[in-house]
Structure formats: C-alpha cells, structure tokens
Amino acid sequence: MAKKAAYMGMLTALAFVFSYIESLIPITIGIPGVKLGLANLVVIVALYTIGAKEAFVLSAIRIFLAGFTFGNPANMVYSLAGGMLSLLVMAAMKKWKLFSVTGVSVLGGVSHNIGQILVAMLVVENAKLLYYLPVLLLSGTIAGIAVGVVAAILTKRLERAGRV
Amino acid sequence: MKKNDIILIAALLAAALAALAGIALYSAGTAKGAEAVVYINGKEQGRYPLGEGRAVKIPAGDGGYNLLEIKDGQADITKASCPDKICVDQRPVSRQGESLVCLPNKVVVEIENGGEPEIDGSTN
C-alpha cells in the first residue's frame, strides 16, 4: 500500500512536470490542439503498471494541478474532456487486447483531440470546428505513436525491474 | 508493435488524408466574394468581404475583444484580450470553411462564400 502510494505520487509529480514542460514548448502550426501529449506517457504507464482506476485518478489530478498552476480554467475544461475520453478509450482498448501499447496510445491521442473538439463545438456553438479534425487526427496519430513507443519500452522495463 | 497497431495507424492516417483532400476540393472553388463572418456565442455579428482591407474590433463580454484584420484577401486575428492567445497564433484564413476561433471569448470567425448581395457596412 505504502509502496503503491509512493509510486502513484511519483507518477503524478512526473505527469505534472511533463505538462509544464509541454506548456513551455510552443507548437504554432496554426491549428489549436496540436501537441505531443507528454503527460499522456505517464498516464499510459500508470494504466499498464497499476490499473485503469488509478490512471483515471492520476490524469484528473494532473489536469487540475496543471490547470490551476499554469493553465487557465477554460483550458482545463477542454483538457478534462479530452483526458477523460482518451482514458476511457485506452482502458477499453487495453482490456480488449486488440492493440499493443502503441496502438492504445494512438487511440488515446486521437480520442483526446476528438473530446476537445466536441467540447469546443459545444462552447462556441459552431459545428464547423470539425474542419480541424483531419489535421488533429494526423497530429494525434503521430504524437500517439511517439508516446506509445516510449511507453511500451517503459512499461516493459518497469515490469522487469519488479516495480509492480 | 502488433500488426493490428500498424493497421490502425494506417487507417487513421488514410482517413485524415482523405478528409483533408475532401476539404481542399470543397474549398477549391472559393476566392472572389468570400466573406469573413463573425459569430459570438454562435450568433452572427457581422460579415466582412475579404476583398477590402480593414480592421474590426470584435467586442466580447466583460470588456474583452478580438481584433480581426482583413488584409490581402485574408482574415487574421492580430490582437485579443483572451489569456491563451491561441486565436492570435492561428494562421490567417481565406478559404471557404476555414475559421479562426477564440474559445475564451466564444468568438468564431468563419470564411463563407459570399453568394448573397454585398452587405454594406455593419453595426459595431
């Protein structure tokens, strides 16, 4: 129990730091929502090494922490929508064992973008935001591959190290 | 990576590219008569032809604003009161269906193909 609490705490801190690093990297390709999703790396590792419930908690804490410290309330709502949808999809996909960590990460990245776009469409009441979807699909897939490959290596090593 | 992963990635990339191609085809016939239409909270606030250069201050609630500049047939948000400035970072838009979005101010600027007779002037 104590070991798990320490592990969770460490992962949360890591996810928080990754969010911060990511906020420092401006990716300006003209489309909002394009990002690497570094924090998602930690969430995937949590999903695979501890479990879905813990990953949910971790992701929610991460989003609130980041939102209150260096984000803003508006962004928090989008992050929350994207983050929760993404985790839901990843947890389901992990259960069904259809894909490896990389595939799960790709679906997580893409569903994160879809969740954000859906909320944004509700907020501005304009369905035309769907125009962003193809570009976000593209960037979400690529970011998902990058994060997924690293997450696969990490989970394997953590398991071998007997962490969990 | 499993084989399924590769199939998934290929399918997603193909879908994204197909959608991009579709949008490009759809907006290809634009150009003349296109207008930048400003929506706040989903309600239309004004239409500005892309043919004429001008700067429009779009008022948002709580004293906030977005400055829309139309220049060289393109619409761009150059200044805004919102905290994240995502709308300012967005590239200028000019083609049918493209949009500039400021979520904090609930402002959307969308390019629409004119079609209708020009509307002269607008209320601020």
Short mmCIF file of N, CA and C in Angstrom, two decimals, chain A residues 2-164:
data_model
loop_
_atom_site.label_atom_id
_atom_site.label_comp_id
_atom_site.label_asym_id
_atom_site.label_seq_id
_atom_site.Cartn_x
_atom_site.Cartn_y
_atom_site.Cartn_z
N ALA A 2 1.83 1.28 0.93
CA ALA A 2 2.70 2.45 1.01
C ALA A 2 3.52 2.57 -0.27
N LYS A 3 3.93 1.41 -0.77
CA LYS A 3 4.73 1.39 -1.98
C LYS A 3 3.92 1.92 -3.17
N LYS A 4 2.64 1.52 -3.19
CA LYS A 4 1.77 1.95 -4.28
C LYS A 4 1.52 3.46 -4.18
N ALA A 5 1.32 3.93 -2.95
CA ALA A 5 1.07 5.36 -2.75
C ALA A 5 2.28 6.16 -3.23
N ALA A 6 3.46 5.68 -2.91
CA ALA A 6 4.67 6.38 -3.31
C ALA A 6 4.80 6.39 -4.83
N TYR A 7 4.48 5.25 -5.43
CA TYR A 7 4.57 5.12 -6.89
C TYR A 7 3.59 6.07 -7.56
N MET A 8 2.35 6.10 -7.03
CA MET A 8 1.33 6.99 -7.58
C MET A 8 1.78 8.45 -7.46
N GLY A 9 2.33 8.78 -6.30
CA GLY A 9 2.78 10.15 -6.06
C GLY A 9 3.86 10.55 -7.04
N MET A 10 4.77 9.61 -7.26
CA MET A 10 5.87 9.89 -8.17
C MET A 10 5.34 10.10 -9.60
N LEU A 11 4.42 9.23 -10.00
CA LEU A 11 3.86 9.36 -11.35
C LEU A 11 3.10 10.68 -11.50
N THR A 12 2.35 11.05 -10.45
CA THR A 12 1.59 12.30 -10.52
C THR A 12 2.55 13.48 -10.69
N ALA A 13 3.61 13.48 -9.89
CA ALA A 13 4.60 14.56 -9.99
C ALA A 13 5.20 14.60 -11.39
N LEU A 14 5.49 13.43 -11.91
CA LEU A 14 6.08 13.33 -13.24
C LEU A 14 5.14 13.88 -14.31
N ALA A 15 3.87 13.48 -14.20
CA ALA A 15 2.87 13.95 -15.17
C ALA A 15 2.74 15.47 -15.10
N PHE A 16 2.78 15.99 -13.88
CA PHE A 16 2.68 17.44 -13.65
C PHE A 16 3.85 18.15 -14.32
N VAL A 17 5.05 17.62 -14.10
CA VAL A 17 6.25 18.22 -14.68
C VAL A 17 6.18 18.17 -16.22
N PHE A 18 5.74 17.03 -16.74
CA PHE A 18 5.62 16.90 -18.20
C PHE A 18 4.64 17.92 -18.77
N SER A 19 3.53 18.13 -18.06
CA SER A 19 2.56 19.14 -18.52
C SER A 19 3.23 20.49 -18.59
N TYR A 20 4.05 20.77 -17.56
CA TYR A 20 4.71 22.07 -17.51
C TYR A 20 5.69 22.21 -18.68
N ILE A 21 6.50 21.17 -18.88
CA ILE A 21 7.47 21.21 -19.98
C ILE A 21 6.73 21.43 -21.30
N GLU A 22 5.62 20.72 -21.44
CA GLU A 22 4.86 20.84 -22.68
C GLU A 22 4.32 22.25 -22.87
N SER A 23 3.94 22.89 -21.76
CA SER A 23 3.41 24.25 -21.88
C SER A 23 4.51 25.23 -22.29
N LEU A 24 5.76 24.83 -22.11
CA LEU A 24 6.87 25.70 -22.48
C LEU A 24 7.23 25.58 -23.95
N ILE A 25 6.79 24.47 -24.57
CA ILE A 25 7.11 24.26 -25.98
C ILE A 25 5.96 24.80 -26.81
N PRO A 26 6.18 25.92 -27.47
CA PRO A 26 5.08 26.42 -28.29
C PRO A 26 5.08 25.72 -29.65
N ILE A 27 4.01 25.02 -29.92
CA ILE A 27 3.88 24.43 -31.26
C ILE A 27 2.89 25.28 -32.01
N THR A 28 3.41 26.16 -32.86
CA THR A 28 2.48 27.03 -33.56
C THR A 28 2.46 26.65 -35.03
N ILE A 29 1.57 25.73 -35.35
CA ILE A 29 1.40 25.42 -36.76
C ILE A 29 0.07 25.98 -37.22
N GLY A 30 -0.55 26.79 -36.38
CA GLY A 30 -1.76 27.46 -36.80
C GLY A 30 -3.04 26.74 -36.44
N ILE A 31 -2.93 25.56 -35.91
CA ILE A 31 -4.13 24.83 -35.53
C ILE A 31 -4.09 24.59 -34.02
N PRO A 32 -5.08 25.04 -33.29
CA PRO A 32 -5.06 24.80 -31.86
C PRO A 32 -5.28 23.32 -31.55
N GLY A 33 -4.64 22.84 -30.52
CA GLY A 33 -4.88 21.46 -30.09
C GLY A 33 -3.80 20.50 -30.51
N VAL A 34 -2.87 20.96 -31.35
CA VAL A 34 -1.78 20.08 -31.77
C VAL A 34 -0.72 20.07 -30.69
N LYS A 35 -0.48 18.91 -30.11
CA LYS A 35 0.60 18.82 -29.14
C LYS A 35 1.08 17.39 -29.01
N LEU A 36 2.18 17.25 -28.30
CA LEU A 36 2.80 15.94 -28.19
C LEU A 36 2.08 15.04 -27.19
N GLY A 37 1.59 15.62 -26.12
CA GLY A 37 0.91 14.80 -25.12
C GLY A 37 1.88 14.04 -24.26
N LEU A 38 2.93 14.74 -23.82
CA LEU A 38 3.94 14.10 -22.97
C LEU A 38 3.34 13.50 -21.72
N ALA A 39 2.39 14.23 -21.12
CA ALA A 39 1.81 13.76 -19.86
C ALA A 39 1.08 12.44 -20.06
N ASN A 40 0.61 12.24 -21.27
CA ASN A 40 -0.10 11.00 -21.57
C ASN A 40 0.81 9.79 -21.42
N LEU A 41 2.10 10.03 -21.61
CA LEU A 41 3.09 8.96 -21.42
C LEU A 41 2.97 8.38 -20.01
N VAL A 42 2.90 9.28 -19.04
CA VAL A 42 2.81 8.84 -17.65
C VAL A 42 1.48 8.13 -17.39
N VAL A 43 0.42 8.68 -17.99
CA VAL A 43 -0.91 8.08 -17.79
C VAL A 43 -0.93 6.66 -18.35
N ILE A 44 -0.31 6.45 -19.50
CA ILE A 44 -0.29 5.11 -20.10
C ILE A 44 0.54 4.16 -19.23
N VAL A 45 1.66 4.64 -18.75
CA VAL A 45 2.47 3.80 -17.87
C VAL A 45 1.66 3.41 -16.64
N ALA A 46 0.92 4.37 -16.08
CA ALA A 46 0.08 4.07 -14.92
C ALA A 46 -0.98 3.05 -15.28
N LEU A 47 -1.59 3.23 -16.45
CA LEU A 47 -2.65 2.32 -16.89
C LEU A 47 -2.12 0.88 -16.98
N TYR A 48 -0.91 0.74 -17.49
CA TYR A 48 -0.37 -0.60 -17.69
C TYR A 48 0.30 -1.18 -16.45
N THR A 49 0.85 -0.32 -15.58
CA THR A 49 1.55 -0.88 -14.43
C THR A 49 0.68 -0.94 -13.17
N ILE A 50 -0.28 -0.04 -13.00
CA ILE A 50 -1.15 -0.18 -11.83
C ILE A 50 -2.59 -0.51 -12.20
N GLY A 51 -3.22 0.27 -13.02
CA GLY A 51 -4.59 -0.08 -13.39
C GLY A 51 -5.38 1.13 -13.86
N ALA A 52 -6.57 0.84 -14.41
CA ALA A 52 -7.37 1.89 -15.04
C ALA A 52 -7.85 2.92 -14.01
N LYS A 53 -8.30 2.43 -12.85
CA LYS A 53 -8.85 3.35 -11.84
C LYS A 53 -7.79 4.36 -11.42
N GLU A 54 -6.60 3.83 -11.14
CA GLU A 54 -5.52 4.71 -10.69
C GLU A 54 -5.11 5.68 -11.80
N ALA A 55 -5.14 5.19 -13.03
CA ALA A 55 -4.77 6.06 -14.14
C ALA A 55 -5.77 7.22 -14.27
N PHE A 56 -7.05 6.91 -14.03
CA PHE A 56 -8.08 7.95 -14.07
C PHE A 56 -7.80 9.02 -13.02
N VAL A 57 -7.54 8.57 -11.80
CA VAL A 57 -7.26 9.50 -10.70
C VAL A 57 -6.05 10.36 -11.04
N LEU A 58 -5.01 9.68 -11.50
CA LEU A 58 -3.77 10.39 -11.83
C LEU A 58 -4.01 11.46 -12.90
N SER A 59 -4.75 11.08 -13.93
CA SER A 59 -5.00 12.00 -15.04
C SER A 59 -5.81 13.21 -14.56
N ALA A 60 -6.83 12.95 -13.73
CA ALA A 60 -7.66 14.04 -13.23
C ALA A 60 -6.85 14.98 -12.36
N ILE A 61 -6.05 14.43 -11.45
CA ILE A 61 -5.23 15.26 -10.57
C ILE A 61 -4.26 16.11 -11.40
N ARG A 62 -3.67 15.46 -12.39
CA ARG A 62 -2.71 16.14 -13.25
C ARG A 62 -3.37 17.34 -13.93
N ILE A 63 -4.58 17.13 -14.46
CA ILE A 63 -5.25 18.20 -15.20
C ILE A 63 -5.61 19.37 -14.28
N PHE A 64 -6.10 19.03 -13.07
CA PHE A 64 -6.44 20.11 -12.13
C PHE A 64 -5.19 20.87 -11.68
N LEU A 65 -4.16 20.12 -11.36
CA LEU A 65 -2.91 20.76 -10.92
C LEU A 65 -2.39 21.70 -12.01
N ALA A 66 -2.29 21.18 -13.21
CA ALA A 66 -1.76 21.98 -14.31
C ALA A 66 -2.68 23.15 -14.61
N GLY A 67 -4.00 22.90 -14.56
CA GLY A 67 -4.96 23.95 -14.88
C GLY A 67 -4.87 25.10 -13.89
N PHE A 68 -4.71 24.79 -12.60
CA PHE A 68 -4.69 25.85 -11.60
C PHE A 68 -3.34 26.54 -11.52
N THR A 69 -2.26 25.85 -11.87
CA THR A 69 -0.96 26.49 -11.72
C THR A 69 -0.54 27.29 -12.94
N PHE A 70 -0.52 26.67 -14.11
CA PHE A 70 -0.07 27.44 -15.27
C PHE A 70 -1.05 27.41 -16.43
N GLY A 71 -2.21 26.83 -16.25
CA GLY A 71 -3.20 26.84 -17.32
C GLY A 71 -4.22 27.91 -17.02
N ASN A 72 -5.37 27.81 -17.65
CA ASN A 72 -6.48 28.67 -17.26
C ASN A 72 -7.75 27.82 -17.26
N PRO A 73 -8.77 28.31 -16.57
CA PRO A 73 -9.97 27.48 -16.37
C PRO A 73 -10.56 26.96 -17.67
N ALA A 74 -10.53 27.81 -18.72
CA ALA A 74 -11.11 27.38 -19.99
C ALA A 74 -10.36 26.16 -20.52
N ASN A 75 -9.03 26.26 -20.51
CA ASN A 75 -8.23 25.14 -21.00
C ASN A 75 -8.47 23.88 -20.20
N MET A 76 -8.74 24.07 -18.90
CA MET A 76 -8.92 22.92 -18.03
C MET A 76 -10.12 22.09 -18.47
N VAL A 77 -11.18 22.80 -18.85
CA VAL A 77 -12.39 22.08 -19.28
C VAL A 77 -12.09 21.22 -20.50
N TYR A 78 -11.33 21.79 -21.44
CA TYR A 78 -11.00 21.03 -22.65
C TYR A 78 -10.08 19.86 -22.33
N SER A 79 -9.11 20.12 -21.47
CA SER A 79 -8.20 19.06 -21.08
C SER A 79 -8.95 17.93 -20.42
N LEU A 80 -9.88 18.32 -19.57
CA LEU A 80 -10.64 17.32 -18.82
C LEU A 80 -11.47 16.46 -19.78
N ALA A 81 -12.13 17.12 -20.73
CA ALA A 81 -12.94 16.39 -21.70
C ALA A 81 -12.06 15.45 -22.52
N GLY A 82 -10.95 16.01 -23.02
CA GLY A 82 -10.06 15.19 -23.84
C GLY A 82 -9.44 14.07 -23.01
N GLY A 83 -8.95 14.42 -21.83
CA GLY A 83 -8.26 13.45 -20.98
C GLY A 83 -9.15 12.30 -20.57
N MET A 84 -10.38 12.61 -20.19
CA MET A 84 -11.26 11.54 -19.71
C MET A 84 -11.72 10.64 -20.85
N LEU A 85 -12.06 11.24 -21.99
CA LEU A 85 -12.47 10.42 -23.14
C LEU A 85 -11.30 9.53 -23.56
N SER A 86 -10.12 10.13 -23.59
CA SER A 86 -8.94 9.40 -24.01
C SER A 86 -8.68 8.21 -23.10
N LEU A 87 -8.83 8.42 -21.79
CA LEU A 87 -8.59 7.33 -20.85
C LEU A 87 -9.63 6.23 -20.97
N LEU A 88 -10.87 6.67 -21.18
CA LEU A 88 -11.96 5.70 -21.34
C LEU A 88 -11.64 4.77 -22.52
N VAL A 89 -11.25 5.38 -23.63
CA VAL A 89 -10.93 4.61 -24.83
C VAL A 89 -9.73 3.71 -24.58
N MET A 90 -8.69 4.27 -23.95
CA MET A 90 -7.47 3.49 -23.73
C MET A 90 -7.73 2.32 -22.79
N ALA A 91 -8.51 2.57 -21.73
CA ALA A 91 -8.79 1.49 -20.78
C ALA A 91 -9.56 0.37 -21.47
N ALA A 92 -10.54 0.75 -22.29
CA ALA A 92 -11.33 -0.26 -23.00
C ALA A 92 -10.46 -1.04 -23.97
N MET A 93 -9.60 -0.33 -24.70
CA MET A 93 -8.76 -0.97 -25.70
C MET A 93 -7.74 -1.90 -25.06
N LYS A 94 -7.27 -1.48 -23.88
CA LYS A 94 -6.30 -2.32 -23.19
C LYS A 94 -6.97 -3.63 -22.77
N LYS A 95 -8.22 -3.52 -22.34
CA LYS A 95 -8.97 -4.68 -21.89
C LYS A 95 -9.21 -5.66 -23.05
N TRP A 96 -9.55 -5.09 -24.20
CA TRP A 96 -9.88 -5.96 -25.34
C TRP A 96 -8.66 -6.57 -26.00
N LYS A 97 -7.48 -6.05 -25.63
CA LYS A 97 -6.23 -6.64 -26.12
C LYS A 97 -6.13 -6.70 -27.65
N LEU A 98 -6.76 -5.75 -28.30
CA LEU A 98 -6.71 -5.73 -29.75
C LEU A 98 -5.38 -5.14 -30.23
N PHE A 99 -4.88 -4.19 -29.43
CA PHE A 99 -3.67 -3.47 -29.84
C PHE A 99 -2.61 -3.55 -28.75
N SER A 100 -1.37 -3.30 -29.15
CA SER A 100 -0.29 -3.20 -28.17
C SER A 100 -0.31 -1.79 -27.56
N VAL A 101 0.66 -1.52 -26.70
CA VAL A 101 0.71 -0.20 -26.05
C VAL A 101 0.70 0.93 -27.08
N THR A 102 1.41 0.74 -28.18
CA THR A 102 1.48 1.78 -29.20
C THR A 102 0.10 2.09 -29.79
N GLY A 103 -0.63 1.03 -30.14
CA GLY A 103 -1.96 1.22 -30.71
C GLY A 103 -2.89 1.90 -29.71
N VAL A 104 -2.79 1.48 -28.46
CA VAL A 104 -3.63 2.07 -27.41
C VAL A 104 -3.29 3.56 -27.27
N SER A 105 -2.01 3.88 -27.33
CA SER A 105 -1.58 5.27 -27.19
C SER A 105 -2.08 6.12 -28.36
N VAL A 106 -2.03 5.55 -29.56
CA VAL A 106 -2.52 6.27 -30.74
C VAL A 106 -4.00 6.58 -30.58
N LEU A 107 -4.77 5.57 -30.16
CA LEU A 107 -6.21 5.79 -29.97
C LEU A 107 -6.45 6.81 -28.86
N GLY A 108 -5.59 6.77 -27.83
CA GLY A 108 -5.71 7.74 -26.75
C GLY A 108 -5.47 9.15 -27.24
N GLY A 109 -4.43 9.32 -28.05
CA GLY A 109 -4.12 10.65 -28.59
C GLY A 109 -5.24 11.18 -29.45
N VAL A 110 -5.73 10.33 -30.34
CA VAL A 110 -6.79 10.75 -31.26
C VAL A 110 -8.08 11.06 -30.50
N SER A 111 -8.43 10.22 -29.53
CA SER A 111 -9.69 10.46 -28.81
C SER A 111 -9.56 11.70 -27.92
N HIS A 112 -8.35 12.00 -27.47
CA HIS A 112 -8.14 13.23 -26.71
C HIS A 112 -8.51 14.43 -27.57
N ASN A 113 -8.04 14.43 -28.79
CA ASN A 113 -8.35 15.53 -29.71
C ASN A 113 -9.83 15.59 -30.02
N ILE A 114 -10.45 14.42 -30.20
CA ILE A 114 -11.87 14.40 -30.51
C ILE A 114 -12.69 14.96 -29.34
N GLY A 115 -12.32 14.57 -28.13
CA GLY A 115 -13.01 15.07 -26.94
C GLY A 115 -12.92 16.59 -26.85
N GLN A 116 -11.73 17.12 -27.11
CA GLN A 116 -11.55 18.56 -27.03
C GLN A 116 -12.37 19.29 -28.08
N ILE A 117 -12.38 18.74 -29.28
CA ILE A 117 -13.14 19.39 -30.35
C ILE A 117 -14.63 19.37 -30.04
N LEU A 118 -15.11 18.26 -29.48
CA LEU A 118 -16.54 18.18 -29.16
C LEU A 118 -16.92 19.26 -28.15
N VAL A 119 -16.10 19.42 -27.11
CA VAL A 119 -16.40 20.45 -26.11
C VAL A 119 -16.31 21.84 -26.72
N ALA A 120 -15.29 22.04 -27.55
CA ALA A 120 -15.14 23.34 -28.18
C ALA A 120 -16.35 23.66 -29.06
N MET A 121 -16.86 22.64 -29.75
CA MET A 121 -18.04 22.84 -30.59
C MET A 121 -19.24 23.24 -29.75
N LEU A 122 -19.36 22.63 -28.57
CA LEU A 122 -20.46 22.98 -27.68
C LEU A 122 -20.31 24.41 -27.17
N VAL A 123 -19.07 24.79 -26.84
CA VAL A 123 -18.84 26.11 -26.25
C VAL A 123 -19.13 27.22 -27.25
N VAL A 124 -18.59 27.11 -28.45
CA VAL A 124 -18.80 28.20 -29.40
C VAL A 124 -20.04 27.97 -30.26
N GLU A 125 -20.71 26.85 -30.04
CA GLU A 125 -21.93 26.52 -30.79
C GLU A 125 -21.72 26.63 -32.29
N ASN A 126 -20.66 26.01 -32.73
CA ASN A 126 -20.36 26.05 -34.16
C ASN A 126 -19.78 24.71 -34.59
N ALA A 127 -20.54 23.99 -35.40
CA ALA A 127 -20.12 22.65 -35.80
C ALA A 127 -18.97 22.68 -36.80
N LYS A 128 -18.68 23.86 -37.33
CA LYS A 128 -17.64 23.96 -38.35
C LYS A 128 -16.25 23.66 -37.80
N LEU A 129 -16.14 23.61 -36.49
CA LEU A 129 -14.84 23.29 -35.90
C LEU A 129 -14.36 21.92 -36.34
N LEU A 130 -15.28 21.12 -36.83
CA LEU A 130 -14.92 19.78 -37.31
C LEU A 130 -13.86 19.86 -38.41
N TYR A 131 -13.74 21.03 -39.01
CA TYR A 131 -12.71 21.22 -40.02
C TYR A 131 -11.32 20.95 -39.48
N TYR A 132 -11.16 21.14 -38.19
CA TYR A 132 -9.85 20.91 -37.59
C TYR A 132 -9.56 19.43 -37.42
N LEU A 133 -10.60 18.63 -37.47
CA LEU A 133 -10.44 17.22 -37.11
C LEU A 133 -9.39 16.48 -37.94
N PRO A 134 -9.39 16.61 -39.27
CA PRO A 134 -8.38 15.86 -40.04
C PRO A 134 -6.96 16.16 -39.60
N VAL A 135 -6.66 17.43 -39.41
CA VAL A 135 -5.30 17.80 -39.01
C VAL A 135 -5.01 17.23 -37.62
N LEU A 136 -6.00 17.32 -36.74
CA LEU A 136 -5.80 16.81 -35.39
C LEU A 136 -5.68 15.28 -35.39
N LEU A 137 -6.41 14.63 -36.29
CA LEU A 137 -6.27 13.17 -36.42
C LEU A 137 -4.83 12.83 -36.77
N LEU A 138 -4.32 13.58 -37.73
CA LEU A 138 -2.95 13.36 -38.20
C LEU A 138 -1.96 13.56 -37.06
N SER A 139 -2.07 14.72 -36.40
CA SER A 139 -1.10 15.03 -35.34
C SER A 139 -1.31 14.10 -34.15
N GLY A 140 -2.56 13.77 -33.86
CA GLY A 140 -2.83 12.87 -32.75
C GLY A 140 -2.23 11.49 -32.98
N THR A 141 -2.32 11.03 -34.22
CA THR A 141 -1.76 9.72 -34.55
C THR A 141 -0.25 9.72 -34.40
N ILE A 142 0.38 10.75 -34.94
CA ILE A 142 1.84 10.81 -34.90
C ILE A 142 2.33 10.94 -33.45
N ALA A 143 1.70 11.85 -32.71
CA ALA A 143 2.08 12.02 -31.30
C ALA A 143 1.83 10.72 -30.54
N GLY A 144 0.72 10.06 -30.86
CA GLY A 144 0.39 8.81 -30.19
C GLY A 144 1.43 7.73 -30.44
N ILE A 145 1.95 7.67 -31.66
CA ILE A 145 2.99 6.68 -31.96
C ILE A 145 4.23 6.97 -31.13
N ALA A 146 4.66 8.24 -31.13
CA ALA A 146 5.87 8.62 -30.40
C ALA A 146 5.74 8.28 -28.92
N VAL A 147 4.63 8.70 -28.34
CA VAL A 147 4.41 8.45 -26.91
C VAL A 147 4.27 6.95 -26.65
N GLY A 148 3.56 6.26 -27.56
CA GLY A 148 3.31 4.83 -27.37
C GLY A 148 4.58 4.00 -27.40
N VAL A 149 5.48 4.32 -28.32
CA VAL A 149 6.73 3.55 -28.42
C VAL A 149 7.52 3.68 -27.12
N VAL A 150 7.62 4.91 -26.61
CA VAL A 150 8.34 5.12 -25.35
C VAL A 150 7.62 4.43 -24.20
N ALA A 151 6.29 4.54 -24.18
CA ALA A 151 5.53 3.92 -23.09
C ALA A 151 5.71 2.40 -23.10
N ALA A 152 5.80 1.81 -24.29
CA ALA A 152 5.97 0.36 -24.39
C ALA A 152 7.31 -0.05 -23.76
N ILE A 153 8.35 0.71 -24.07
CA ILE A 153 9.67 0.40 -23.52
C ILE A 153 9.64 0.56 -22.00
N LEU A 154 9.04 1.66 -21.56
CA LEU A 154 9.00 1.96 -20.12
C LEU A 154 8.26 0.88 -19.33
N THR A 155 7.07 0.50 -19.83
CA THR A 155 6.29 -0.48 -19.07
C THR A 155 7.04 -1.80 -18.99
N LYS A 156 7.68 -2.16 -20.08
CA LYS A 156 8.42 -3.42 -20.08
C LYS A 156 9.54 -3.39 -19.04
N ARG A 157 10.28 -2.30 -19.03
CA ARG A 157 11.41 -2.19 -18.09
C ARG A 157 10.94 -2.12 -16.65
N LEU A 158 9.85 -1.39 -16.44
CA LEU A 158 9.33 -1.28 -15.07
C LEU A 158 8.90 -2.66 -14.56
N GLU A 159 8.28 -3.43 -15.45
CA GLU A 159 7.84 -4.76 -15.06
C GLU A 159 9.05 -5.65 -14.76
N ARG A 160 10.06 -5.53 -15.60
CA ARG A 160 11.25 -6.35 -15.40
C ARG A 160 11.95 -5.98 -14.10
N ALA A 161 11.91 -4.68 -13.79
CA ALA A 161 12.55 -4.24 -12.56
C ALA A 161 11.75 -4.68 -11.33
N GLY A 162 10.59 -5.29 -11.60
CA GLY A 162 9.79 -5.80 -10.48
C GLY A 162 9.10 -4.72 -9.70
N ARG A 163 8.86 -3.59 -10.38
CA ARG A 163 8.24 -2.47 -9.67
C ARG A 163 6.83 -2.84 -9.23
N VAL A 164 6.11 -3.54 -10.08
CA VAL A 164 4.71 -3.79 -9.72
C VAL A 164 4.39 -5.28 -9.68
#
